[in-house]
Short mmCIF file of C-alpha atoms in Angstrom, two decimals:
data_model
loop_
_atom_site.label_atom_id
_atom_site.label_comp_id
_atom_site.label_asym_id
_atom_site.label_seq_id
_atom_site.Cartn_x
_atom_site.Cartn_y
_atom_site.Cartn_z
CA MET A 4 23.93 -44.80 17.85
CA THR A 5 26.28 -41.68 18.19
CA THR A 6 29.94 -42.55 18.09
CA ILE A 7 31.70 -40.38 20.48
CA ALA A 8 35.48 -41.13 19.97
CA THR A 9 38.94 -39.68 19.52
CA THR A 10 40.12 -40.86 15.87
CA ASN A 11 43.61 -39.53 14.93
CA PRO A 12 43.29 -37.88 11.45
CA ALA A 13 46.96 -38.36 10.89
CA THR A 14 46.49 -42.03 11.01
CA GLY A 15 42.76 -42.64 10.56
CA GLU A 16 42.91 -44.95 13.84
CA ALA A 17 40.57 -44.83 16.67
CA GLU A 18 42.22 -44.04 19.89
CA ARG A 19 39.60 -43.84 22.50
CA THR A 20 35.90 -44.57 22.55
CA PHE A 21 33.49 -43.08 25.06
CA ASP A 22 29.74 -43.95 25.85
CA ALA A 23 27.17 -41.48 25.25
CA MET A 24 25.32 -40.30 28.58
CA THR A 25 21.87 -41.51 29.18
CA ASP A 26 18.92 -39.22 29.54
CA GLU A 27 18.88 -39.87 33.22
CA GLU A 28 22.42 -38.72 33.54
CA VAL A 29 21.98 -35.70 31.28
CA ASP A 30 18.81 -34.85 33.44
CA ARG A 31 20.90 -35.14 36.61
CA ARG A 32 23.50 -32.68 34.97
CA ILE A 33 20.74 -30.07 34.24
CA ALA A 34 19.51 -30.24 37.54
CA ARG A 35 22.85 -29.80 39.01
CA ALA A 36 23.54 -26.84 36.67
CA ALA A 37 20.23 -25.13 37.88
CA GLU A 38 20.98 -25.75 41.59
CA ALA A 39 24.49 -24.39 40.99
CA PHE A 40 23.17 -21.17 39.28
CA ALA A 41 20.90 -20.31 42.10
CA SER A 42 24.06 -19.76 44.37
CA TYR A 43 26.60 -18.93 41.74
CA ARG A 44 24.81 -15.96 40.50
CA THR A 45 25.29 -14.28 44.04
CA THR A 46 29.09 -14.43 43.89
CA GLY A 47 31.04 -11.33 43.42
CA PHE A 48 33.04 -10.47 40.30
CA ALA A 49 36.27 -10.67 42.63
CA GLN A 50 35.51 -14.11 43.47
CA ARG A 51 34.68 -15.25 39.86
CA ALA A 52 37.94 -13.54 38.59
CA GLU A 53 40.13 -15.30 41.02
CA TRP A 54 38.76 -18.65 39.69
CA MET A 55 39.12 -17.35 36.02
CA HIS A 56 42.74 -16.37 36.66
CA ALA A 57 43.25 -19.92 37.90
CA ALA A 58 41.85 -21.48 34.83
CA ALA A 59 44.34 -19.23 32.70
CA GLY A 60 47.11 -20.48 34.93
CA ILE A 61 46.45 -24.13 34.29
CA LEU A 62 46.20 -23.55 30.55
CA ASP A 63 49.48 -21.83 30.45
CA ALA A 64 51.08 -24.47 32.84
CA GLU A 65 49.67 -27.51 30.74
CA ARG A 66 49.90 -25.97 27.41
CA GLY A 67 52.12 -28.86 26.06
CA ARG A 68 49.76 -31.54 27.04
CA ILE A 69 46.66 -29.85 25.93
CA GLY A 70 48.34 -29.04 22.63
CA ALA A 71 49.02 -32.73 22.17
CA MET A 72 45.47 -33.52 22.99
CA LEU A 73 44.05 -31.15 20.23
CA THR A 74 46.44 -32.41 17.54
CA THR A 75 45.46 -35.94 18.27
CA GLU A 76 41.72 -35.29 18.08
CA MET A 77 41.41 -33.01 15.21
CA GLY A 78 44.77 -32.80 13.47
CA LYS A 79 45.75 -29.15 13.85
CA THR A 80 49.55 -28.76 14.06
CA LEU A 81 51.09 -28.94 17.39
CA LYS A 82 52.34 -25.41 17.34
CA ALA A 83 48.89 -24.20 16.46
CA ALA A 84 47.30 -26.11 19.29
CA GLU A 85 49.76 -24.76 21.78
CA ALA A 86 48.90 -21.24 20.34
CA GLU A 87 45.17 -22.03 21.04
CA ALA A 88 45.75 -22.91 24.53
CA ALA A 89 47.65 -19.66 25.07
CA LYS A 90 44.94 -17.66 23.37
CA CYS A 91 42.47 -19.09 25.56
CA ALA A 92 44.46 -18.20 28.77
CA ALA A 93 44.73 -14.58 27.53
CA ALA A 94 40.82 -14.53 26.98
CA CYS A 95 40.27 -15.83 30.61
CA ARG A 96 42.51 -13.00 31.86
CA PHE A 97 40.79 -10.57 29.75
CA TYR A 98 37.41 -11.38 31.15
CA ALA A 99 38.60 -11.83 34.77
CA ASP A 100 40.03 -8.33 34.49
CA ARG A 101 37.25 -6.48 32.74
CA ALA A 102 34.02 -8.17 33.23
CA ALA A 103 33.12 -6.12 36.44
CA GLY A 104 33.31 -3.01 34.32
CA PHE A 105 31.54 -4.52 31.25
CA LEU A 106 28.62 -5.53 33.48
CA ALA A 107 28.48 -2.62 35.83
CA ASP A 108 25.40 -0.76 36.38
CA ARG A 109 24.83 1.65 33.49
CA ARG A 110 23.22 5.05 33.55
CA PRO A 111 22.24 5.87 29.85
CA ALA A 112 20.17 9.10 30.73
CA ASP A 113 19.93 11.61 33.31
CA ALA A 114 17.29 10.35 36.14
CA LYS A 115 15.55 13.67 35.81
CA GLU A 116 14.84 13.20 32.04
CA VAL A 117 12.71 10.27 32.91
CA GLY A 118 10.99 11.66 36.13
CA ALA A 119 13.03 9.55 38.55
CA ASP A 120 15.40 10.12 41.58
CA ASP A 121 17.54 7.35 39.98
CA ALA A 122 17.33 5.21 36.71
CA TYR A 123 19.83 2.74 35.42
CA VAL A 124 20.23 -0.54 33.68
CA ARG A 125 21.56 -3.62 35.56
CA TYR A 126 22.89 -6.74 33.69
CA GLU A 127 21.87 -9.96 35.33
CA PRO A 128 22.56 -13.46 34.30
CA LEU A 129 20.06 -15.80 32.58
CA GLY A 130 20.85 -19.14 33.98
CA PRO A 131 22.17 -22.34 32.34
CA VAL A 132 23.32 -21.74 28.89
CA LEU A 133 23.62 -24.70 26.27
CA ALA A 134 26.80 -24.44 24.27
CA VAL A 135 26.81 -26.51 21.02
CA MET A 136 30.36 -26.34 19.82
CA PRO A 137 32.53 -27.44 16.63
CA TRP A 138 35.83 -29.42 16.44
CA ASN A 139 37.92 -27.03 14.47
CA PHE A 140 38.97 -24.78 17.27
CA PRO A 141 37.86 -27.13 20.19
CA LEU A 142 39.26 -25.15 23.04
CA TRP A 143 39.03 -21.70 21.78
CA GLN A 144 35.22 -21.83 20.62
CA VAL A 145 34.35 -23.08 24.03
CA VAL A 146 36.46 -20.50 26.10
CA ARG A 147 35.35 -17.47 24.19
CA PHE A 148 31.75 -18.40 25.42
CA ALA A 149 32.67 -19.62 28.74
CA ALA A 150 35.03 -16.99 29.87
CA PRO A 151 32.46 -14.17 29.51
CA GLY A 152 29.46 -16.36 30.36
CA LEU A 153 30.87 -17.67 33.79
CA MET A 154 32.14 -13.99 34.62
CA ALA A 155 28.53 -12.70 33.91
CA GLY A 156 27.22 -15.42 36.44
CA ASN A 157 25.81 -17.81 34.09
CA VAL A 158 26.70 -21.48 33.98
CA GLY A 159 27.54 -23.74 31.18
CA LEU A 160 26.46 -26.92 29.53
CA LEU A 161 28.69 -28.00 26.83
CA LYS A 162 27.72 -30.27 23.97
CA HIS A 163 30.88 -30.51 22.23
CA ALA A 164 31.56 -32.23 18.78
CA SER A 165 31.65 -35.95 19.01
CA ASN A 166 35.04 -36.31 17.55
CA VAL A 167 36.69 -34.20 20.47
CA PRO A 168 35.43 -35.85 23.66
CA GLN A 169 38.87 -35.61 25.39
CA THR A 170 38.76 -31.94 24.95
CA ALA A 171 35.13 -31.56 26.17
CA LEU A 172 36.10 -33.60 29.34
CA PHE A 173 39.14 -31.43 29.93
CA LEU A 174 37.22 -28.24 29.75
CA GLU A 175 34.80 -29.39 32.57
CA ASP A 176 37.87 -30.46 34.59
CA LEU A 177 39.66 -27.18 33.92
CA PHE A 178 36.89 -25.07 35.38
CA ARG A 179 36.44 -27.57 38.36
CA ARG A 180 40.34 -27.44 39.00
CA ALA A 181 40.33 -23.64 38.82
CA GLY A 182 37.83 -23.59 41.72
CA PHE A 183 34.60 -22.92 40.21
CA PRO A 184 31.76 -24.60 42.16
CA ASP A 185 30.38 -27.96 41.40
CA GLY A 186 27.87 -27.73 38.35
CA VAL A 187 28.90 -24.43 37.02
CA PHE A 188 30.45 -25.85 33.97
CA GLN A 189 29.56 -29.33 32.77
CA THR A 190 30.25 -31.34 29.52
CA LEU A 191 27.27 -33.42 28.09
CA LEU A 192 28.73 -36.21 26.22
CA ILE A 193 25.67 -36.59 23.73
CA GLY A 194 24.88 -36.78 20.12
CA SER A 195 23.49 -34.19 18.14
CA SER A 196 19.97 -35.95 18.09
CA ALA A 197 19.93 -35.18 21.88
CA VAL A 198 20.33 -31.59 21.72
CA GLU A 199 16.49 -30.67 21.07
CA ARG A 200 15.73 -32.53 24.32
CA VAL A 201 18.33 -30.47 26.49
CA LEU A 202 17.32 -27.14 24.69
CA ARG A 203 13.61 -27.58 25.40
CA ASP A 204 14.19 -28.20 29.16
CA PRO A 205 12.64 -25.22 31.00
CA ARG A 206 15.86 -25.04 33.28
CA VAL A 207 17.98 -24.25 30.24
CA LYS A 208 17.51 -20.49 29.39
CA ALA A 209 19.66 -20.05 26.22
CA ALA A 210 21.90 -21.46 23.67
CA THR A 211 25.18 -20.56 21.79
CA LEU A 212 26.21 -22.52 18.81
CA THR A 213 29.24 -22.30 16.55
CA GLY A 214 28.91 -24.79 13.53
CA SER A 215 27.29 -25.52 10.08
CA GLU A 216 24.24 -23.57 8.70
CA PRO A 217 21.99 -26.63 9.14
CA ALA A 218 22.94 -26.95 12.71
CA GLY A 219 22.29 -23.47 13.40
CA ARG A 220 18.83 -23.47 11.56
CA SER A 221 17.96 -26.37 13.74
CA VAL A 222 19.04 -24.90 17.10
CA ALA A 223 17.53 -21.45 16.16
CA SER A 224 14.13 -23.07 15.34
CA ILE A 225 14.01 -25.09 18.56
CA ALA A 226 14.97 -21.93 20.70
CA GLY A 227 12.59 -19.97 18.72
CA ASP A 228 9.78 -22.14 19.57
CA GLU A 229 10.75 -22.12 23.15
CA VAL A 230 11.31 -18.34 23.27
CA LYS A 231 14.95 -18.64 24.35
CA PRO A 232 17.76 -16.42 23.06
CA THR A 233 20.63 -17.65 20.79
CA VAL A 234 23.67 -16.64 19.33
CA LEU A 235 24.93 -18.33 16.31
CA GLU A 236 28.32 -18.36 14.45
CA LEU A 237 28.05 -20.25 11.32
CA GLY A 238 29.99 -20.73 8.20
CA GLY A 239 31.80 -18.29 5.95
CA SER A 240 33.15 -17.94 2.48
CA ASP A 241 35.18 -14.65 3.16
CA PRO A 242 36.59 -12.70 0.28
CA PHE A 243 40.21 -11.37 0.29
CA VAL A 244 40.35 -8.35 -2.11
CA VAL A 245 43.64 -7.17 -3.49
CA MET A 246 44.02 -3.74 -5.24
CA PRO A 247 47.09 -2.58 -7.39
CA SER A 248 48.04 0.10 -4.69
CA ALA A 249 48.43 -2.94 -2.09
CA ASP A 250 51.81 -4.27 -0.99
CA ILE A 251 51.37 -7.37 -3.32
CA GLY A 252 54.10 -9.34 -1.55
CA ALA A 253 52.61 -8.99 1.86
CA ALA A 254 49.12 -9.67 0.50
CA ALA A 255 50.04 -13.01 -1.16
CA ARG A 256 52.11 -14.11 1.83
CA THR A 257 49.14 -13.53 4.22
CA ALA A 258 46.72 -15.06 1.54
CA ALA A 259 48.48 -18.34 1.92
CA GLU A 260 48.82 -18.25 5.57
CA SER A 261 45.09 -17.57 5.88
CA ARG A 262 44.01 -20.13 3.62
CA CYS A 263 45.99 -22.77 5.11
CA LEU A 264 45.35 -21.74 8.81
CA ASN A 265 44.18 -24.82 10.74
CA ASN A 266 44.65 -27.06 8.00
CA GLY A 267 42.23 -24.90 5.95
CA GLN A 268 39.29 -25.45 8.27
CA SER A 269 38.83 -22.03 9.81
CA CYS A 270 35.31 -20.21 9.17
CA ILE A 271 36.99 -16.82 9.24
CA SER A 272 40.03 -17.81 6.88
CA ALA A 273 39.88 -16.20 3.47
CA LYS A 274 38.54 -18.55 0.78
CA ARG A 275 37.73 -16.37 -2.42
CA PHE A 276 40.55 -14.27 -3.59
CA ILE A 277 39.46 -11.33 -5.71
CA VAL A 278 42.29 -9.45 -7.53
CA ASP A 279 42.25 -6.41 -9.66
CA ALA A 280 43.44 -7.44 -13.23
CA ALA A 281 46.23 -4.75 -12.86
CA CYS A 282 48.04 -6.86 -10.19
CA ALA A 283 46.55 -10.19 -10.72
CA ASP A 284 49.57 -11.81 -12.69
CA GLU A 285 51.97 -10.77 -9.69
CA PHE A 286 49.78 -11.86 -7.07
CA GLU A 287 48.81 -15.25 -8.64
CA ARG A 288 52.54 -16.00 -9.25
CA LEU A 289 53.60 -15.06 -5.50
CA PHE A 290 50.31 -16.75 -4.06
CA VAL A 291 50.70 -19.94 -5.98
CA GLU A 292 54.51 -20.11 -4.70
CA HIS A 293 53.47 -19.66 -1.14
CA MET A 294 50.77 -22.19 -1.28
CA ARG A 295 53.10 -24.71 -3.02
CA ALA A 296 55.75 -23.95 -0.17
CA GLN A 297 53.49 -25.08 2.68
CA LYS A 298 54.73 -28.08 4.14
CA VAL A 299 52.04 -31.00 4.46
CA GLY A 300 52.96 -33.64 7.03
CA ASP A 301 52.98 -35.11 10.60
CA PRO A 302 51.10 -32.48 12.71
CA MET A 303 53.26 -33.15 15.59
CA GLU A 304 56.33 -32.12 13.71
CA GLU A 305 57.50 -28.45 14.32
CA SER A 306 58.39 -27.91 10.72
CA THR A 307 54.64 -28.68 9.32
CA ASP A 308 52.39 -26.05 8.14
CA VAL A 309 49.47 -28.14 7.05
CA GLY A 310 48.30 -31.29 8.93
CA PRO A 311 45.39 -33.59 7.96
CA LEU A 312 41.91 -32.75 7.54
CA VAL A 313 39.61 -33.76 10.41
CA SER A 314 37.93 -36.89 8.90
CA GLU A 315 37.73 -39.05 5.85
CA GLN A 316 34.30 -37.58 5.09
CA GLY A 317 35.82 -34.01 5.57
CA ARG A 318 38.44 -34.71 2.77
CA ALA A 319 35.85 -36.39 0.60
CA ASP A 320 33.68 -33.30 0.72
CA VAL A 321 36.60 -31.05 -0.23
CA GLU A 322 37.49 -33.49 -3.19
CA GLU A 323 34.00 -33.52 -4.43
CA LEU A 324 33.92 -29.67 -4.74
CA VAL A 325 37.29 -29.50 -6.40
CA ALA A 326 36.01 -32.45 -8.82
CA ASP A 327 32.99 -30.52 -9.50
CA ALA A 328 34.77 -27.20 -10.36
CA VAL A 329 37.38 -28.79 -12.61
CA ASP A 330 34.83 -31.04 -14.35
CA LYS A 331 33.10 -27.55 -15.21
CA GLY A 332 36.05 -25.97 -16.52
CA ALA A 333 38.20 -24.72 -13.57
CA GLN A 334 41.88 -24.76 -13.83
CA VAL A 335 44.01 -26.17 -11.15
CA LEU A 336 47.10 -23.80 -10.58
CA CYS A 337 48.61 -26.03 -7.81
CA GLY A 338 47.65 -29.08 -5.48
CA GLY A 339 44.52 -30.84 -6.38
CA GLU A 340 45.22 -34.39 -5.64
CA ARG A 341 45.40 -36.30 -2.53
CA PRO A 342 48.82 -37.72 -1.41
CA GLY A 343 49.18 -41.50 -0.56
CA GLY A 344 49.61 -43.21 2.56
CA PRO A 345 47.55 -43.15 5.83
CA GLY A 346 45.74 -39.96 7.18
CA TRP A 347 43.29 -37.57 5.67
CA TYR A 348 45.62 -35.20 4.03
CA TYR A 349 44.99 -32.92 1.24
CA PRO A 350 47.31 -30.45 -0.42
CA PRO A 351 47.08 -26.57 -0.43
CA THR A 352 45.40 -26.14 -3.74
CA VAL A 353 44.46 -23.08 -5.91
CA LEU A 354 41.82 -23.03 -8.58
CA SER A 355 41.17 -20.25 -11.17
CA GLY A 356 38.12 -19.91 -13.49
CA VAL A 357 35.53 -20.68 -10.89
CA THR A 358 32.18 -19.74 -12.19
CA PRO A 359 28.54 -19.71 -10.70
CA GLU A 360 27.62 -23.03 -12.27
CA MET A 361 30.25 -24.54 -9.92
CA ARG A 362 29.31 -25.54 -6.27
CA MET A 363 32.53 -24.04 -4.96
CA TYR A 364 31.13 -20.73 -6.06
CA HIS A 365 28.41 -20.98 -3.48
CA GLU A 366 29.58 -23.35 -0.92
CA GLU A 367 32.05 -23.11 1.83
CA VAL A 368 35.37 -25.23 1.23
CA PHE A 369 36.41 -26.58 4.51
CA GLY A 370 40.10 -27.46 3.57
CA PRO A 371 43.09 -25.52 2.06
CA VAL A 372 41.56 -24.79 -1.23
CA ALA A 373 41.57 -21.28 -2.81
CA SER A 374 39.43 -19.77 -5.56
CA LEU A 375 41.07 -16.99 -7.60
CA PHE A 376 39.21 -14.38 -9.28
CA ARG A 377 40.26 -11.40 -11.56
CA VAL A 378 38.18 -8.21 -11.65
CA GLY A 379 38.09 -5.01 -13.51
CA GLY A 380 38.18 -2.65 -10.61
CA ILE A 381 36.64 -1.85 -7.00
CA GLU A 382 33.08 -1.85 -8.21
CA GLU A 383 33.38 -5.37 -9.59
CA ALA A 384 35.52 -6.45 -6.78
CA ILE A 385 32.87 -5.25 -4.03
CA GLY A 386 30.18 -6.80 -6.10
CA LEU A 387 31.88 -10.19 -6.25
CA ALA A 388 32.95 -10.22 -2.50
CA ASN A 389 29.26 -9.54 -1.48
CA ALA A 390 27.79 -12.21 -3.91
CA THR A 391 27.51 -14.87 -1.28
CA GLY A 392 25.00 -15.95 1.40
CA PHE A 393 27.57 -15.65 4.08
CA GLY A 394 28.86 -12.61 5.77
CA LEU A 395 31.35 -13.51 8.52
CA GLY A 396 34.53 -11.78 7.60
CA ALA A 397 36.21 -9.84 4.86
CA ASN A 398 39.67 -8.83 4.03
CA ALA A 399 40.91 -6.03 1.83
CA TRP A 400 44.19 -4.94 0.75
CA THR A 401 44.93 -1.38 -0.51
CA ARG A 402 47.04 1.77 0.39
CA ASP A 403 44.40 4.14 -1.07
CA ASP A 404 42.39 5.93 1.70
CA ALA A 405 39.34 6.27 -0.56
CA GLU A 406 39.44 2.52 -1.42
CA ARG A 407 39.80 1.67 2.12
CA GLU A 408 36.65 3.78 3.23
CA ARG A 409 34.71 1.96 0.32
CA PHE A 410 35.55 -1.53 1.65
CA VAL A 411 34.87 -0.74 5.26
CA ARG A 412 31.47 0.81 4.20
CA GLU A 413 30.42 -1.49 1.45
CA LEU A 414 31.74 -4.94 2.47
CA ASP A 415 28.80 -6.83 3.94
CA ALA A 416 30.37 -8.74 6.68
CA GLY A 417 30.67 -8.92 10.55
CA GLN A 418 34.14 -7.78 10.38
CA VAL A 419 36.53 -6.02 7.81
CA PHE A 420 40.15 -6.45 8.29
CA VAL A 421 42.41 -4.05 5.94
CA ASN A 422 45.83 -4.91 5.16
CA GLY A 423 46.12 -7.84 7.62
CA LYS A 424 44.82 -11.40 8.32
CA THR A 425 41.27 -11.85 9.61
CA THR A 426 41.49 -13.15 13.16
CA SER A 427 39.52 -12.89 16.43
CA TYR A 428 40.56 -10.85 19.52
CA PRO A 429 39.05 -10.83 22.93
CA GLN A 430 38.82 -7.00 22.71
CA LEU A 431 36.65 -6.84 19.48
CA PRO A 432 33.18 -8.13 18.96
CA PHE A 433 32.97 -11.30 16.72
CA GLY A 434 30.03 -12.62 14.58
CA GLY A 435 28.50 -12.39 11.07
CA THR A 436 25.74 -11.28 8.86
CA LYS A 437 23.35 -13.00 6.48
CA ARG A 438 23.73 -16.81 6.69
CA SER A 439 26.77 -16.61 9.03
CA GLY A 440 24.73 -16.01 11.85
CA TYR A 441 23.68 -13.45 14.43
CA GLY A 442 24.75 -11.98 17.77
CA ARG A 443 28.27 -11.21 18.96
CA GLU A 444 30.75 -12.91 21.01
CA LEU A 445 33.84 -11.48 22.68
CA SER A 446 34.40 -7.81 23.94
CA GLU A 447 31.72 -6.31 26.13
CA GLU A 448 29.11 -7.59 23.66
CA GLY A 449 30.06 -11.41 24.57
CA ALA A 450 29.74 -10.57 28.35
CA ARG A 451 26.20 -9.28 27.94
CA ALA A 452 25.28 -11.81 25.33
CA PHE A 453 23.16 -13.89 27.90
CA CYS A 454 22.35 -11.11 30.44
CA ASN A 455 18.91 -9.49 31.16
CA ALA A 456 19.42 -5.90 30.62
CA LYS A 457 17.08 -4.93 33.56
CA THR A 458 15.64 -1.48 33.63
CA VAL A 459 15.54 0.15 37.21
CA TRP A 460 13.53 3.35 37.91
CA VAL A 461 13.59 4.73 41.37
CA GLY A 462 11.05 7.43 42.18
#
């Protein structure tokens, strides 16, 4: 039986447990979603924007309570959790103000060119969309789907990670309190084994998933069998390339911030640090200093930089990857041993000498562990950066214009950030290549992700 519960990662203690919904309750909610869509799709952008602005207001007004809830459920620091709530409010306002423009009728060609009096593209919502979401950014991952999706006229069914049920229920309540009609956004408290049944329901028209590669393969195969569109954002093993022309101090400081973001549990945080040999000694010294300086402790404390990992299994997975690398010859430059006491803490760790024989070379490490590589120039750097099955994000540090252009052109990733930390913005499309998934969220791409681009020709 699926356990749906809040277990505090800082203590390891279960705080609240919830019963999974029955098939009958899930069916009622799907029926409610389909019924709600029939009328909601006819509401205008101005009305949807009013409701979305109200949701943003609630997120801002209740930021402290929301932050404490996120920290208790998955262990991110309180300051990071409150910042996540603020980012969600900003995204709600972004789509409230811009969705009408993103989804306005578009005339890509002169009507006479296609023998018509008028010809245009109209973007129409698909219907109920199933969102299968992860625990690491439990509010942001959902809002970055829900804000554009609801503004486009779709309705949402959320299957959230089973360890963040309070956040899942809060999200349903958020949109209800903001004024959205009953059934427009609903939470399904179900386990992963129940996802297939929901996705195969003919009233559910599409799915979006952020999560692991196996989960993405499963959802994609079911949706493909049902001929339903999907957007997938899966794992990442992002490179962070540093060239001699870079500001080495800024690069090392940003590298530590990126690797320890969200306690090291972020898909787009840099994980593989690829440094030109000409500047590797300086970068290594500064990077290790910054990693050692990160304060590990109670995530509710303002001074804490790194809280616990999300679960006992999550920490065990990180420990296994580190142990495998060390057993096969990798060197630990800092960290590498769990602290004593309660909670699922793991220290910021840097390894050098990681080779293809080690699991860490190929697998995503979901914790504050960095792999440091030395290379002999830009050719080797780009080759190593692309030597992964993932392609979510990439980071390059250089002040040489020719090098910058090569990184932008040749790094195989959904986004390339030069001289700055990889992150997501409502204004820019977000998504990956290769095994990191397909489709795009955010920007106007996210608004159109679950729309039928209907061609209209008028003679």
